[in-house]
Structures are given as C-alpha cells and as structure tokens.
Coordinates of C-alpha atoms (C1' of nucleotides) in Angstrom, one line a residue:
Chain I
X13 CA 7.1 2.8 -62.3
X14 CA 7.9 0.5 -64.9
X15 CA 9.4 -2.8 -65.3
X16 CA 12.8 -2.4 -66.7
X17 CA 14.6 -0.7 -63.8
X18 CA 13.5 -2.3 -60.7
X19 CA 16.1 -4.9 -60.1
X20 CA 19.4 -3.7 -58.7
X21 CA 19.1 -1.5 -55.8
X22 CA 21.5 1.2 -56.7
X23 CA 20.4 1.9 -60.3
X24 CA 16.8 1.6 -59.2
X25 CA 16.8 5.3 -59.6
X26 CA 18.1 5.4 -63.2
X27 CA 15.7 4.8 -66.0
X28 CA 17.0 3.5 -69.3
X29 CA 15.5 2.7 -72.7
X30 CA 13.0 4.6 -74.8
X31 CA 11.7 7.9 -73.5
X32 CA 8.1 8.3 -72.6
X33 CA 6.0 11.3 -73.7
X34 CA 5.8 12.4 -70.1
X35 CA 9.6 12.5 -69.8
X36 CA 9.9 14.4 -73.0
X37 CA 7.4 17.0 -71.7
X38 CA 9.2 17.3 -68.4
X39 CA 12.5 17.9 -70.2
X40 CA 11.1 20.4 -72.7
X41 CA 9.3 22.3 -70.0
X42 CA 12.3 22.4 -67.8
X43 CA 14.6 23.7 -70.5
X44 CA 12.0 26.1 -71.7
X45 CA 11.9 27.6 -68.2
X46 CA 15.5 27.3 -67.1
X47 CA 17.5 26.8 -70.3
X48 CA 20.1 24.2 -70.8
X49 CA 22.7 23.8 -68.1
X50 CA 24.8 21.2 -66.5
X51 CA 23.1 18.1 -67.7
X52 CA 23.5 16.0 -64.6
X53 CA 22.0 18.6 -62.3
X54 CA 19.4 19.5 -64.9
X55 CA 18.2 15.9 -64.8
X56 CA 17.9 15.9 -61.1
X57 CA 16.4 19.3 -60.9
X58 CA 13.8 18.4 -63.5
X59 CA 13.0 15.3 -61.5
X60 CA 13.9 13.0 -64.3
X61 CA 15.3 9.6 -63.4
X62 CA 17.7 9.7 -66.3
X63 CA 21.4 10.4 -66.5
X64 CA 22.5 13.8 -67.7
X65 CA 24.0 12.1 -70.7
X66 CA 20.7 10.6 -71.6
X67 CA 18.9 13.9 -71.2
X68 CA 21.4 15.7 -73.4
X69 CA 21.2 13.1 -76.1
X70 CA 17.4 13.2 -76.1
X71 CA 17.3 16.9 -76.2
X72 CA 19.9 17.3 -79.0
X73 CA 18.7 14.5 -81.2
X74 CA 15.0 14.8 -80.8
X75 CA 13.5 17.5 -78.6
X76 CA 15.3 20.6 -79.8
X77 CA 12.8 22.8 -81.6
X78 CA 15.1 23.3 -84.6
X79 CA 15.8 19.6 -85.1
X80 CA 14.7 18.3 -88.5
X81 CA 13.9 14.7 -88.9
X82 CA 13.4 12.4 -91.9
X83 CA 13.2 13.6 -95.5
X84 CA 16.8 14.0 -96.1
X85 CA 16.9 15.8 -99.4
X86 CA 19.0 14.9 -102.4
X87 CA 21.1 18.0 -101.8
X88 CA 21.7 16.9 -98.2
X89 CA 22.7 13.5 -99.4
X90 CA 25.2 14.9 -101.7
X91 CA 26.6 17.1 -99.0
X92 CA 26.8 14.2 -96.7
X93 CA 28.7 12.2 -99.3
X94 CA 31.1 15.0 -100.0
X95 CA 31.8 15.8 -96.4
X96 CA 32.2 12.2 -95.5
X97 CA 34.7 11.8 -98.3
X98 CA 36.5 14.7 -96.9
X99 CA 36.4 14.0 -93.2
X100 CA 35.4 10.4 -92.7
X101 CA 33.3 9.5 -89.8
X102 CA 33.4 13.0 -88.2
X103 CA 29.6 12.9 -87.8
X104 CA 29.3 15.9 -85.6
X105 CA 31.5 17.9 -87.9
X106 CA 29.4 16.9 -90.9
X107 CA 26.2 17.6 -89.0
X108 CA 27.3 21.2 -88.4
X109 CA 27.0 21.7 -92.1
X110 CA 23.5 20.4 -92.2
X111 CA 21.3 22.7 -90.2
X112 CA 18.8 20.9 -88.1
X113 CA 20.4 17.5 -88.7
X114 CA 22.0 15.6 -85.8
X115 CA 25.2 13.6 -85.9
X116 CA 23.2 10.6 -84.8
X117 CA 20.8 10.9 -87.7
X118 CA 23.5 11.4 -90.2
X119 CA 25.5 8.5 -88.8
X120 CA 22.4 6.2 -89.0
X121 CA 21.6 7.5 -92.5
X122 CA 25.1 6.7 -93.6
X123 CA 25.2 3.3 -92.2
X124 CA 21.7 2.2 -93.3
X125 CA 21.4 3.8 -96.7
X126 CA 24.7 4.8 -98.2
X127 CA 26.7 1.8 -97.0
X128 CA 23.9 -0.4 -98.3
X129 CA 24.2 1.2 -101.7
X130 CA 27.9 0.8 -101.7
X131 CA 27.6 -2.8 -100.7
X132 CA 25.1 -3.5 -103.4
X133 CA 27.3 -1.8 -106.0
X134 CA 30.2 -3.9 -104.8
X135 CA 28.2 -7.1 -105.2
X136 CA 26.9 -6.3 -108.6
X137 CA 30.3 -5.2 -109.9
X138 CA 32.3 -7.7 -108.0
X139 CA 34.7 -5.0 -107.0
X140 CA 36.5 -4.5 -103.8
X141 CA 34.9 -1.3 -102.9
X142 CA 35.1 -2.4 -99.4
X143 CA 38.6 -1.1 -99.3
X144 CA 37.3 2.1 -100.6
X145 CA 34.6 2.1 -97.9
X146 CA 37.2 1.5 -95.2
X147 CA 39.3 4.3 -96.5
X148 CA 36.4 6.5 -96.6
X149 CA 35.2 5.6 -93.1
X150 CA 38.5 5.5 -91.4
X151 CA 40.1 8.0 -93.4
X152 CA 40.8 11.2 -91.8
X153 CA 41.3 11.3 -95.0
X154 CA 44.2 10.2 -97.0
X155 CA 43.6 13.5 -98.6
X156 CA 47.3 14.0 -98.7
X157 CA 47.5 12.4 -102.1
X158 CA 44.4 13.3 -104.0
X159 CA 41.2 15.0 -104.0
X160 CA 38.9 13.0 -101.8
X161 CA 36.1 12.9 -104.3
X162 CA 38.6 11.3 -106.6
X163 CA 39.4 8.5 -104.4
X164 CA 35.9 8.2 -103.2
X165 CA 33.1 9.0 -105.6
X166 CA 29.5 8.0 -105.0
X167 CA 28.7 4.7 -106.7
X168 CA 27.2 5.2 -110.1
X169 CA 24.0 3.5 -109.2
X170 CA 23.7 5.7 -106.3
X171 CA 24.2 8.8 -108.4
X172 CA 21.6 7.5 -110.8
X173 CA 19.3 7.1 -108.0
X174 CA 20.0 10.6 -106.8
X175 CA 19.5 12.0 -110.3
X176 CA 16.2 10.3 -110.5
X177 CA 15.2 11.6 -107.1
X178 CA 16.1 15.1 -108.1
X179 CA 13.3 14.9 -110.5
X180 CA 11.0 12.7 -108.4
X181 CA 11.8 12.9 -104.8
X182 CA 9.4 10.1 -104.0
X183 CA 11.8 7.9 -105.9
X184 CA 14.0 7.9 -102.9
X185 CA 12.5 5.7 -100.3
X186 CA 13.5 8.0 -97.6
X187 CA 12.1 6.9 -94.3
X188 CA 9.0 8.7 -93.4
X189 CA 8.3 6.3 -90.7
X190 CA 7.8 9.0 -88.2
X191 CA 4.5 7.7 -87.2
X192 CA 5.6 5.7 -84.3
X193 CA 6.3 8.7 -82.2
X194 CA 4.5 11.9 -81.4
X195 CA 5.2 14.8 -83.5
X196 CA 7.3 17.8 -82.3
X197 CA 4.4 20.0 -83.0
X198 CA 2.3 18.0 -80.6
X199 CA 5.0 18.2 -77.9
X200 CA 5.6 21.8 -78.3
X201 CA 2.0 22.8 -78.4
X202 CA 1.5 20.7 -75.2
X203 CA 4.5 22.3 -73.7
X204 CA 3.1 25.7 -74.5
X205 CA -0.2 24.8 -73.0
X206 CA 1.4 23.4 -69.9
X207 CA 4.2 25.7 -69.6
X208 CA 4.4 27.9 -66.5
Chain O
dA29 C1' -2.0 -16.6 -91.4
dA30 C1' 2.3 -17.5 -89.2
dT31 C1' 7.1 -17.2 -89.3
dT32 C1' 11.5 -15.3 -90.5
dA33 C1' 14.9 -12.0 -92.2
dG34 C1' 16.3 -7.6 -93.0
dA35 C1' 16.1 -2.6 -92.5
dG36 C1' 15.8 1.5 -89.8
dC37 C1' 16.4 4.1 -85.9
dA38 C1' 16.6 5.5 -80.9
dA39 C1' 19.4 5.0 -77.2
dC40 C1' 23.4 3.3 -74.6
dC41 C1' 28.4 2.6 -73.8
dG42 C1' 33.1 3.6 -73.6
dC43 C1' 36.5 6.7 -74.6
dT44 C1' 38.7 11.3 -75.2
dA45 C1' 38.8 16.3 -74.7
dT46 C1' 37.9 20.2 -72.1
dC47 C1' 37.2 22.9 -68.1
dA48 C1' 37.0 24.3 -63.2
dG49 C1' 38.8 24.0 -58.7
Chain X
dA30 C1' 50.5 21.1 -62.7
dC31 C1' 47.2 17.9 -61.1
dT32 C1' 42.6 15.9 -60.5
dG33 C1' 37.8 15.2 -60.9
dA34 C1' 33.6 16.3 -63.3
dT35 C1' 31.2 17.1 -67.4
dA36 C1' 30.5 17.4 -72.3
dG37 C1' 31.0 15.6 -76.7
dC38 C1' 31.9 12.1 -80.0
dG39 C1' 31.8 7.7 -82.5
dG40 C1' 30.7 2.9 -82.3
dT41 C1' 27.5 -0.5 -81.1
dT42 C1' 23.3 -2.7 -79.5
dG43 C1' 18.7 -3.9 -79.3
dC44 C1' 13.9 -3.0 -80.3
dT45 C1' 10.2 -2.3 -83.7
dC46 C1' 8.3 -2.5 -88.1
dT47 C1' 7.9 -4.3 -92.8
dA48 C1' 8.5 -7.3 -96.5
dA49 C1' 9.3 -11.8 -98.1
dT50 C1' 8.4 -16.7 -97.9

DNA sequence: AATTAGAGCAACCGCTATCAG
DNA sequence: ACTGATAGCGGTTGCTCTAAT
C-alpha cells in the first residue's frame, strides 16, 4: 500500500496518519449500511487497516453528517469562553453545548486562537494573566469562591475583536482553510452514489 | 526566489471510566 | 467482586500551509 506502515511485521496491518478519501468512503459506506457498533470489529469488518479508535475519531470529528467545521461564530466563541470559564478543559462537555462542533475542534480552537489572544494581551499589558490562564485551564473551577466570569473574563482586546466581528464577521480571521480536504458534500454524494 | 518561523489542524497516545462476562 | 475489553477524554505531536524576511 503505502510507505508509512511497511516496516515492523506486526503492525504492518495497521495504518496510521492522515486518512485517504478511499478510507473515508469505506467508513461512511459501512456505517451507512450497518450503523455504528463496536469500533474494533467495525474496523475489521469494513476492511479498514485502522484501529477502532482511529475509526471512531475520524467518524466523530470529521465524517459524521451533522458535523460542522470552520466558521465558528461570535456567539459560539462567547459560549466557548463562558463554558471554559465554568468548566475548564472539559472539551467534550463544552462541545455538547455547541451542536455539530467536536471536542477536538473546540480544543484546537481554544489553544490556537483564544490562548493566543490571551498571551498577546498579557504581553501588551505586562500582566500575569498566565496565572489566570492556568486557573482557567486547570480549574475545575475554583468556582467555589466567585462567579467564574468574574475571575476569568475575556481579555478586553478579545472582546473588542468580537464586538467588531459581530458587525463584520469577516473581521474575524476564522480559518476557512477547508480547501485542503474534500468537502463533506462530496463524500456524502459519492457515498450515496456508491452506496449499496 | 529561497528560506525560515509561526499558525492551524488532524491524528495519535496514554490514561481513566464504564460495561460485560 | 474481579478481570478484560472497549469507549471516551484530554494532552501532545507532527505535518502542511502561509506570511515574513
């Protein structure tokens, strides 16, 4: 098959790394016909040389028909901030309140965008918001003492940015770099065409 | 035009919780 | 009650793309 798995004899059967379009189609087709099940046996039954874990992750984070990607709205951002202040890094819990969003996406979003904003604010203000960050991220939350939003409010520059983006969503440089993979519509239409 | 640095994101890893036998 | 298998979660890594120099 391909290069990256042909070395050791015993994991020769297990593929790792990015999923190919073919694999995606196989998984979509299989689940469309048989439904989700025990992931390990699903992987085998579908003929995928992937672990059940990998199949599950791929399905949940990318292939599910109801999954939404990119374009996190200002409302969603706010919600993420609020819930994160409340619950800390309980990504799956937070994701449950954002229909169509996955824990992985929210987690990545938080780490890349929001943490960056916080860090920038910290630098520009010379404040030790790192402590605040730590509290927010490790906090399950020290909510005992105060309202979480009190101890952790979005940095002002971030809020300004959000206000701005409320009026002009394009002001948010939200990644629309979805071009490097095939669209879900593509996959699902192909699935429907191929589906048996 | 080539190189480097940084950002963004998909996927893997390791751990814990839950369930079935 | 115990044990093994599986699912789920959060953290981390590594690849790719883009912007800056």
